[in-house]
Short mmCIF file of C-alpha atoms and ligand atoms in Angstrom, two decimals:
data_model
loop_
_atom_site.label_atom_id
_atom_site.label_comp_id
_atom_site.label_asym_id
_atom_site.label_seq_id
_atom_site.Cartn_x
_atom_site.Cartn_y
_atom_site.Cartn_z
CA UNK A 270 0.00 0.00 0.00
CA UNK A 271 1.15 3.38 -0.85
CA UNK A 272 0.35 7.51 -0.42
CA UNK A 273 -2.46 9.11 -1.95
CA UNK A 274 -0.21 12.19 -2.57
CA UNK A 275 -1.12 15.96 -3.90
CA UNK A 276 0.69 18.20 -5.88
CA UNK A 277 -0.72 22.04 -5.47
CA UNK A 278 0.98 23.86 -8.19
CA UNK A 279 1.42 21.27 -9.95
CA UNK A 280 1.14 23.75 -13.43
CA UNK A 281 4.17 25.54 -11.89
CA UNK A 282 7.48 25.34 -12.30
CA UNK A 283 8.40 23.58 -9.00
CA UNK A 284 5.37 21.52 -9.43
CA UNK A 285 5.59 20.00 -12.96
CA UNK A 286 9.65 19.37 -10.93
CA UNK A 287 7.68 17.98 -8.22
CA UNK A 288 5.63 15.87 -10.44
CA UNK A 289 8.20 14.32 -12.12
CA UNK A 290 10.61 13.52 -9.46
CA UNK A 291 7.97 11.64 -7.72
CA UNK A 292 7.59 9.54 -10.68
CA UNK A 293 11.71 9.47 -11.21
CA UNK A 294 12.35 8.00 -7.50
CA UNK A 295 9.01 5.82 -7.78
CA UNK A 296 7.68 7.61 -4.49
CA UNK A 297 4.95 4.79 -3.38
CA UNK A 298 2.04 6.77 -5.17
CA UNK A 299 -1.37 5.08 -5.11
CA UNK A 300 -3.76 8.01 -6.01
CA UNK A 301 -2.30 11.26 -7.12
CA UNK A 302 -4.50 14.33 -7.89
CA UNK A 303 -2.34 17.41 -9.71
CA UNK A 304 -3.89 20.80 -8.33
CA UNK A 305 -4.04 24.63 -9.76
CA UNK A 306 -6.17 27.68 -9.72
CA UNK A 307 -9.36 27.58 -11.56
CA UNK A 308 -8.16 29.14 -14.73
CA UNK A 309 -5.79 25.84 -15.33
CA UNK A 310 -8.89 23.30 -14.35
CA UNK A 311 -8.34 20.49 -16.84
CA UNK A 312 -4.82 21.34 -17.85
CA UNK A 313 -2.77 18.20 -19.08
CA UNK A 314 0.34 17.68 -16.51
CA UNK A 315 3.10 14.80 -17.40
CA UNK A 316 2.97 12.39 -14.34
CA UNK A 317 5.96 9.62 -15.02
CA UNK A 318 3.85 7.80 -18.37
CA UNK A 319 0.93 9.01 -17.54
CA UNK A 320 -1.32 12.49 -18.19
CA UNK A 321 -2.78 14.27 -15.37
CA UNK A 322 -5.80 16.79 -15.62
CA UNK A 323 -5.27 19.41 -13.26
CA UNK A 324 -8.20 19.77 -10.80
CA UNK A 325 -9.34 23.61 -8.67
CA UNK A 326 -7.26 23.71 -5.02
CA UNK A 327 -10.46 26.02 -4.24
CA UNK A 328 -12.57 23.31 -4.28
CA UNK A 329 -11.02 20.25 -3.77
CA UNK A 330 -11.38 17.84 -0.33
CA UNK A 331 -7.92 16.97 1.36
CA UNK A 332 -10.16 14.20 3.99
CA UNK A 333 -8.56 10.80 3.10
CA UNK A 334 -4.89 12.31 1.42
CA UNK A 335 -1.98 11.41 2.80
CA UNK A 336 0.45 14.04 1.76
CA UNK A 337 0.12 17.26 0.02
CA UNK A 338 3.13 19.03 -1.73
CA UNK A 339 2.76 22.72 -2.32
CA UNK A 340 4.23 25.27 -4.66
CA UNK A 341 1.33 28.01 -5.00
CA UNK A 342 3.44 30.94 -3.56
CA UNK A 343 2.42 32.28 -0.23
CA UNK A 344 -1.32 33.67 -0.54
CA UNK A 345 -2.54 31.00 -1.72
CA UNK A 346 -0.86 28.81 0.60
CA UNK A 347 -1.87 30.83 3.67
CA UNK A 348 -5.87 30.17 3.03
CA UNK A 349 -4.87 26.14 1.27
CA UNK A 350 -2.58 24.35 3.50
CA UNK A 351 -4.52 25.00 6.40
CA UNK A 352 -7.18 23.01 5.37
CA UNK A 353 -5.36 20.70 4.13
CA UNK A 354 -3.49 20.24 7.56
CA UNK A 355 -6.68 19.87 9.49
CA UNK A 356 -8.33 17.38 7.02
CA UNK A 357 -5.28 14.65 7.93
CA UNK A 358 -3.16 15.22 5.32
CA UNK A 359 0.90 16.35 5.72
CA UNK A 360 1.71 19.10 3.99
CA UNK A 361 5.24 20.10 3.02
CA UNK A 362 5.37 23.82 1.70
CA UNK A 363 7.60 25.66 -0.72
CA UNK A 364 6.39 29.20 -0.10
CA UNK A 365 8.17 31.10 2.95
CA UNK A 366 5.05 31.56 5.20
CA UNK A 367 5.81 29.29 7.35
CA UNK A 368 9.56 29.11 7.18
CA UNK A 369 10.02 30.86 10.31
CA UNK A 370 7.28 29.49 12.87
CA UNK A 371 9.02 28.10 15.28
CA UNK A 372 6.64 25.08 15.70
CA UNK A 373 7.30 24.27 11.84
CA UNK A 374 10.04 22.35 11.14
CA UNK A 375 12.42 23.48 7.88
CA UNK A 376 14.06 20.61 6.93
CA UNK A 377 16.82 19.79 4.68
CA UNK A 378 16.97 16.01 4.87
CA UNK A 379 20.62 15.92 4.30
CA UNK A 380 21.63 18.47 7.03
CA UNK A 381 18.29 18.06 9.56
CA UNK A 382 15.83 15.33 8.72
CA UNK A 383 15.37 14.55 12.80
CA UNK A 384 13.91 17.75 12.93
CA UNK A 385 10.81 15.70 11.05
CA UNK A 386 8.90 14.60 14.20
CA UNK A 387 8.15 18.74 14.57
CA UNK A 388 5.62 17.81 11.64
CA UNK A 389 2.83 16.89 14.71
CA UNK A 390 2.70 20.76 15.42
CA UNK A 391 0.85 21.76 12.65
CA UNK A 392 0.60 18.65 10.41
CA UNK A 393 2.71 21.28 8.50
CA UNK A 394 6.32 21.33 7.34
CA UNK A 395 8.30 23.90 5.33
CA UNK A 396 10.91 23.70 2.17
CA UNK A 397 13.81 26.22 2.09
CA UNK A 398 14.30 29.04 0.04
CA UNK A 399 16.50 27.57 -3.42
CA UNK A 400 19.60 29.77 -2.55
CA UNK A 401 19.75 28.44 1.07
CA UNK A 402 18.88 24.67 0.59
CA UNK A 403 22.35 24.16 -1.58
CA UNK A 404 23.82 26.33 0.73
CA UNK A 405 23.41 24.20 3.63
CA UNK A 406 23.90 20.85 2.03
CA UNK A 407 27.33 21.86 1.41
CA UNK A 408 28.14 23.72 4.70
CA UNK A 409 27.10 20.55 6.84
CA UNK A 410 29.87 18.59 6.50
CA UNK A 411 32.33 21.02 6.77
CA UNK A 412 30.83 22.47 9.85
CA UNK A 413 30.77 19.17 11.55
CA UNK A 414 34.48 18.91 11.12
CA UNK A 415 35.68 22.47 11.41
CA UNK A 416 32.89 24.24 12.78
CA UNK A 417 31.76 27.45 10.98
CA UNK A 418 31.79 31.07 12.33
CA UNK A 419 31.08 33.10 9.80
CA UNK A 420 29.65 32.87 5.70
CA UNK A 421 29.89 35.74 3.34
CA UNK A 422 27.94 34.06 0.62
CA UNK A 423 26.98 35.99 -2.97
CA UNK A 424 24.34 34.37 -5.66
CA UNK A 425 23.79 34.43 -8.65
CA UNK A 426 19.77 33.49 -9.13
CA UNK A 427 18.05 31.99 -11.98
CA UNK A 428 15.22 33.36 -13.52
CA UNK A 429 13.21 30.47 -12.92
CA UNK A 430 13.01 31.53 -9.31
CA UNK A 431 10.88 33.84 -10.04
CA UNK A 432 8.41 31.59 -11.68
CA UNK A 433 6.73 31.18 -14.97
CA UNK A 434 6.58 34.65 -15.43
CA UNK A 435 10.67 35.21 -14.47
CA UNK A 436 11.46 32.40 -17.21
CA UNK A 437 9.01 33.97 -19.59
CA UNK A 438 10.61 37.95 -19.63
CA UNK A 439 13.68 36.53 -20.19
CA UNK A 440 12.60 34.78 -23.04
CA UNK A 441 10.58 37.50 -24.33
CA UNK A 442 13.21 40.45 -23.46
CA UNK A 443 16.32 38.56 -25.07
CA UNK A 444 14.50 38.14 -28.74
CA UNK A 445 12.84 41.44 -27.91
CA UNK A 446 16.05 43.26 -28.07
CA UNK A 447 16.73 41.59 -31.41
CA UNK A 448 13.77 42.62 -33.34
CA UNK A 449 12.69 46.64 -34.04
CA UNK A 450 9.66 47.00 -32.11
CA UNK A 451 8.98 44.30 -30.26
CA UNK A 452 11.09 45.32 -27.29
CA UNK A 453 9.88 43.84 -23.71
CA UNK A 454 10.05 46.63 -20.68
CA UNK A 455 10.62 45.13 -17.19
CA UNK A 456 7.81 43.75 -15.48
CA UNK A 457 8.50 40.60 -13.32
CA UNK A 458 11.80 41.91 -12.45
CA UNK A 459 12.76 45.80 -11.61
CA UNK A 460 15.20 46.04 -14.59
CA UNK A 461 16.45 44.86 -17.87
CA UNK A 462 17.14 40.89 -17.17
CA UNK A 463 18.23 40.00 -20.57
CA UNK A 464 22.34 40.57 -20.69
CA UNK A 465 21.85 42.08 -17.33
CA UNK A 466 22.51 41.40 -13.60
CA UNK A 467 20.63 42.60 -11.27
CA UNK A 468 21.46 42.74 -7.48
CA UNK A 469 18.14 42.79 -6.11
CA UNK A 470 15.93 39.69 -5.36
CA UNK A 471 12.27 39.89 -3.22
CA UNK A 472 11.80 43.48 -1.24
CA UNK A 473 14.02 45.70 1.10
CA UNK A 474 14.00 45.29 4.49
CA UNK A 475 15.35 48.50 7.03
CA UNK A 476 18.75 47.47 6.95
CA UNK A 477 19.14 48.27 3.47
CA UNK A 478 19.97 44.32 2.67
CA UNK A 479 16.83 42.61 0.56
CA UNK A 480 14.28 39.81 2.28
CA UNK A 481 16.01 37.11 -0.07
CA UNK A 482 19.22 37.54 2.04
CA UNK A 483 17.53 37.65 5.28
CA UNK A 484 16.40 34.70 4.28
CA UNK A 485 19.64 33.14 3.39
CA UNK A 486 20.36 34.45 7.41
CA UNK A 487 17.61 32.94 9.47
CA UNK A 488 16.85 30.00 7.33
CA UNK A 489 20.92 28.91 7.70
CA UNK A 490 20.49 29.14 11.13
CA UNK A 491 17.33 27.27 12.25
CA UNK A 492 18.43 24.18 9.79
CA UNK A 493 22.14 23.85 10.66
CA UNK A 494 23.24 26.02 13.56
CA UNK A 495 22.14 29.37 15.27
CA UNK A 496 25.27 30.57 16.15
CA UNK A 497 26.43 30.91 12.25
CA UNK A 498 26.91 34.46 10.91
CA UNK A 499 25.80 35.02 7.42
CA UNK A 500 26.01 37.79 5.10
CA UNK A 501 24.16 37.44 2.01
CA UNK A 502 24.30 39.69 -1.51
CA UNK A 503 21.13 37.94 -3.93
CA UNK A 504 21.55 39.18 -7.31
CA UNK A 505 19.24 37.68 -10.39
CA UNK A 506 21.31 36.58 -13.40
CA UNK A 507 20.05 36.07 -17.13
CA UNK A 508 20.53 32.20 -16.52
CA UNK A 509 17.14 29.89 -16.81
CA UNK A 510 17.56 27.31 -14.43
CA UNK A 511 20.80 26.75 -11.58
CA UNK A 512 21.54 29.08 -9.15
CA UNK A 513 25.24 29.37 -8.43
CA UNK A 514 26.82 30.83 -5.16
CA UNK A 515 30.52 32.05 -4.40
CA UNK A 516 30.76 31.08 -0.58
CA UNK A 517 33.73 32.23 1.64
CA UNK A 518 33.65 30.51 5.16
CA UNK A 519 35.18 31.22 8.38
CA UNK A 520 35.92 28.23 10.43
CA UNK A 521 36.49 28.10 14.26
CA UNK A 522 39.38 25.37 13.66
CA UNK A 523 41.57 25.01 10.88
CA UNK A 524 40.94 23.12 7.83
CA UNK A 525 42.82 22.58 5.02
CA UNK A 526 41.67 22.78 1.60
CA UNK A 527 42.49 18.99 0.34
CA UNK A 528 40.69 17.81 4.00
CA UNK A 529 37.54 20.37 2.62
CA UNK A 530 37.62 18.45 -0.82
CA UNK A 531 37.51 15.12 0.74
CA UNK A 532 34.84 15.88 3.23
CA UNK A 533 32.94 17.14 0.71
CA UNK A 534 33.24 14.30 -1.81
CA UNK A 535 32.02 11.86 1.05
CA UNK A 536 29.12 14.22 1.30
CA UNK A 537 25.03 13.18 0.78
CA UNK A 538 23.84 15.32 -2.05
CA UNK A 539 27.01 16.47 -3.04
CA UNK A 540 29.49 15.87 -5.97
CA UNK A 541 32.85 17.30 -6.48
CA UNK A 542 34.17 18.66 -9.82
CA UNK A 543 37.29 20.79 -9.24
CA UNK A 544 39.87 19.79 -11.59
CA UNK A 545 42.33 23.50 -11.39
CA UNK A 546 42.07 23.78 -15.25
CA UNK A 547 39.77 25.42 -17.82
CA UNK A 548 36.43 23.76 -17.40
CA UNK A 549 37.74 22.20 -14.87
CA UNK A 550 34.22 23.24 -12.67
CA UNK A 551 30.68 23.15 -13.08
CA UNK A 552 27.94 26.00 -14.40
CA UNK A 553 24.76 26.43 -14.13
CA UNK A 554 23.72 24.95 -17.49
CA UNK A 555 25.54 21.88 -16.32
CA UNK A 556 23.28 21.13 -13.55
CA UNK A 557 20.19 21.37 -15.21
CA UNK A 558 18.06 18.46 -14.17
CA UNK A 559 20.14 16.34 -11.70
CA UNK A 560 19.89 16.06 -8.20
CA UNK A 561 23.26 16.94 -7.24
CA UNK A 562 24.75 20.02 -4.97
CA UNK A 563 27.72 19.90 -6.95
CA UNK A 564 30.88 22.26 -5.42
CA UNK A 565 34.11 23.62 -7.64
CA UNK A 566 36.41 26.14 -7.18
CA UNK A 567 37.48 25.06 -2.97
CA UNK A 568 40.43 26.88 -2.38
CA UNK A 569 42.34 28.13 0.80
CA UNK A 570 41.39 31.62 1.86
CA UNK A 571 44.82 33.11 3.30
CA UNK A 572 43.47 36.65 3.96
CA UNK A 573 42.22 34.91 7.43
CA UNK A 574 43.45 32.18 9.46
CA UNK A 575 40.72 29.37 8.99
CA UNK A 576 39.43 30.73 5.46
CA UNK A 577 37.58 28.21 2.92
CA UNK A 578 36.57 29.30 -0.28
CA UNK A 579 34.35 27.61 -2.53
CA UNK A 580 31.91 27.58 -5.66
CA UNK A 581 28.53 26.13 -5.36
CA UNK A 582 25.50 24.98 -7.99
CA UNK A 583 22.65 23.53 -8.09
CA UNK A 584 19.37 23.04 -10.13
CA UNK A 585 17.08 25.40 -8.03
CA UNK A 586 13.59 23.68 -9.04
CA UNK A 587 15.80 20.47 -7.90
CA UNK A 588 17.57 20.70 -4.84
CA UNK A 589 15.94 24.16 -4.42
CA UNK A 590 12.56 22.94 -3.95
CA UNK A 591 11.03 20.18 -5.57
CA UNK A 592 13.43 17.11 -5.10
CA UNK A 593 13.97 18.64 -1.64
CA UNK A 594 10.02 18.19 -0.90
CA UNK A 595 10.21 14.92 -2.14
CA UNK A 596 13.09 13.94 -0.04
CA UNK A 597 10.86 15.46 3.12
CA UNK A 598 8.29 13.02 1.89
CA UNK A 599 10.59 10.40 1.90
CA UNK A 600 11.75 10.78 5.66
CA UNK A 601 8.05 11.28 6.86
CA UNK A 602 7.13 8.16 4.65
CA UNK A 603 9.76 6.05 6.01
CA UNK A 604 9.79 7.34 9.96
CA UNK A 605 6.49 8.45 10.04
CA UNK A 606 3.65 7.48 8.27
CA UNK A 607 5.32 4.16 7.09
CA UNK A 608 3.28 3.17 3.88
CA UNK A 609 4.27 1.94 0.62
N1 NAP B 775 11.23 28.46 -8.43
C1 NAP B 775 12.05 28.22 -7.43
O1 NAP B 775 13.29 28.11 -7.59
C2 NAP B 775 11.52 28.05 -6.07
C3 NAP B 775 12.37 27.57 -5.10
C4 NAP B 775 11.90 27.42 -3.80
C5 NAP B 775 10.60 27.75 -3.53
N2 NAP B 775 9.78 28.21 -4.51
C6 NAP B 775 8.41 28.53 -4.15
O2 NAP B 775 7.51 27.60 -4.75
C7 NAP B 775 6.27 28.25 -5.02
C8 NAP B 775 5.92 28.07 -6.49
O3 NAP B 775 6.94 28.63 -7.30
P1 NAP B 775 6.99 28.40 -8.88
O4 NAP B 775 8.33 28.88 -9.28
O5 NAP B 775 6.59 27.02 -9.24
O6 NAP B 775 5.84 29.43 -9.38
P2 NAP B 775 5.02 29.41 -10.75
O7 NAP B 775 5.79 28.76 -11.82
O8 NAP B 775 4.59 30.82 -10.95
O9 NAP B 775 3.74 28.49 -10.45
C9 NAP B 775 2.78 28.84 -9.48
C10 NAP B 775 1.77 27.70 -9.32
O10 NAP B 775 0.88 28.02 -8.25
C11 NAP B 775 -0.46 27.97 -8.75
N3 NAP B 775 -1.26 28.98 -8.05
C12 NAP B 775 -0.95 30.26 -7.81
N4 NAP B 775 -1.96 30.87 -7.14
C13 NAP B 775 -2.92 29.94 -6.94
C14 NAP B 775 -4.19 29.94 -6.33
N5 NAP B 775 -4.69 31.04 -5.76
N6 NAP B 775 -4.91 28.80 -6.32
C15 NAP B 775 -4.42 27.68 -6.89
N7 NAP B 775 -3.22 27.60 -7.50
C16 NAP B 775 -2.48 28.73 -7.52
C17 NAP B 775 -0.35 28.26 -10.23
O11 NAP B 775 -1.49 27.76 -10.88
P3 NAP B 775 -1.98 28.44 -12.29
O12 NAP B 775 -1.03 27.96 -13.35
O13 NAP B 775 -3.36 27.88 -12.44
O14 NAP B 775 -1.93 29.92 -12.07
C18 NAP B 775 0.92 27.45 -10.57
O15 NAP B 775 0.61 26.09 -10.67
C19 NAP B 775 6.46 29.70 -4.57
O16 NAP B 775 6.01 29.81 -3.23
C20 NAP B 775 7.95 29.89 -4.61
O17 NAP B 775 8.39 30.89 -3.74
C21 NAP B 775 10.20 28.36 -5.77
#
């Protein structure tokens, strides 16, 4: 016997991810119903060899489901999962609304998954932010052995972390700029994406940093360790999917950079490709579709005295947020709920 398992979202770009990696790591499915907004009712989703038709989340009856994945964005989520949650049925959330309530566990299997128990709370349990779930997969193992003090930690965000719409302007702008005319003004981001950067990712906060790298801050610290500094810079790239990071970390001990590459090749979720050559390291492109957190570039940092530097990417509707959900499911299937 398996899960009767929903995917809300599932017309979205982390749910169509969801969708398939479900089918990809045979998840014990026995009923699946794919949900949207009204608008997409009937809408054909790919579920492993099979077609789903997308059914309303407005109206549909969580009683007697299992487990619900959901990637509708926070409003949606905030009047959804609730219901869900007191009809019986887990749900493990990609939006940030409940990221930060303390009696909802954030989870990372690789770095956290005891923290899965929490679930009880709220029948609820939340799914980092993309930037922050590589982030941590990769700092584990070095923090176990060297203990980290401080990350500075820069990104460089896909558009496909902003959605449909993010992958769509991108699209649009870039053969926009090619053809008199039919040039595409800014709308899901706050300036020209196409052959652009731009260092500004969700809305300011006081401070003058953005809420994307406050997020990088406090969600770092409730899944691996409270007592880690981070300072984030977010900045949107004209890449479609892979986020990549440049991460310099501070460690209370020592640790040597060929001890760093070894950890990290023993690591779960994370592959090595650092060959000190050109190509010798991986890009975004490169990690389209895989699972992997994969890490390049780990080098001493000798302006301090226990400096690591390191290069970090990862598929962001992957690791980022739908194989990450999936792996939640996983731990709650095989300590909790025990189906399948
Ligand atoms: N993309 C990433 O890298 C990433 C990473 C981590 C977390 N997340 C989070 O995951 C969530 C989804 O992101 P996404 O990139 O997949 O967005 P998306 O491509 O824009 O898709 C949004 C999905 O939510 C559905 N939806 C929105 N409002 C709804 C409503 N009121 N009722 C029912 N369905 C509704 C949409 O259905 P329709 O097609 O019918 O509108 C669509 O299926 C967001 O919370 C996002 O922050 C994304």
């Amino acid at each position: 016997m398996g899960y009767k398992v929903v995917v809300a979202g599932a017309t979205g770009n982390v749910g169509r991810e969801m969708l398939n990696i479900l089918a990809e790591r045979e998840f014990p499915v026995d009923e699946i119903a794919a949900l949207a907004s009204r608008k997409s009712l009937g809408t054909e989703v790919s579920f492993g060899d099979k077609t789903l038709k997308t059914k309303d989340l407005d109206t549909f009856d969580f009683t007697g489901w299992d487990i619900a994945l959901f990637a509708v964005g926070s409003e949606a989520t905030k009047i959804y999962a609730p219901k869900a949650a007191a009809a019986g049925c887990v749900v493990i959330d990609n939006s940030s609304l409940y990221r930060y309530d303390p009696a909802v566990p954030l989870i990372v299997p690789e770095v956290n998954a005891d923290a899965i128990m929490g679930y009880k709370n709220k029948n609820i349990i939340a799914n980092p932010n993309c930037s922050t779930a590589q982030m941590v997969v990769a700092l584990k193992p070095l923090h176990d052995r060297a203990k980290i003090k401080r990350v500075v930690v820069s990104t460089y965000q896909s558009v496909s972390g902003a959605g449909k719409a993010g992958i769509d302007e991108l699209w649009d702008q870039t053969k926009g700029l090619y053809v008199p005319g039919q040039e595409v003004a800014p709308k899901k981001f706050t300036k020209q994406i196409a052959f652009n950067v731009i260092p500004h990712i969700d809305v300011f906060l006081d401070d003058g940093s953005t809420k994307e790298e406050w997020k990088m801050v406090a969600e770092t610290k409730k899944i691996l360790d409270p007592s880690i500094k981070v300072t984030a810079t977010c900045v949107r790239v004209p890449v479609f999917v892979g986020h990549s990071e440049s991460i310099n970390i501070e460690f209370e001990e020592f640790l040597d950079e060929h001890e760093a590459r070894d950890i990290l090749r023993e690591a779960p979720g994370v592959l090595v490709v650092d060959k000190r050559e050109p190509g010798g390291y991986i890009t975004p492109i490169e990690c389209v579709g895989d699972y992997a957190t994969y890490v390049s570039r780990i080098r001493q940092d000798s302006t301090i005295d226990n400096g690591i530097s390191l290069w970090c990417v990862s598929d962001n509707l992957r690791k980022g947020a739908a194989l990450n959900a999936v792996q939640i499911a996983e731990v709650l299937g095989n300590r909790v709920l025990k189906k399948g």
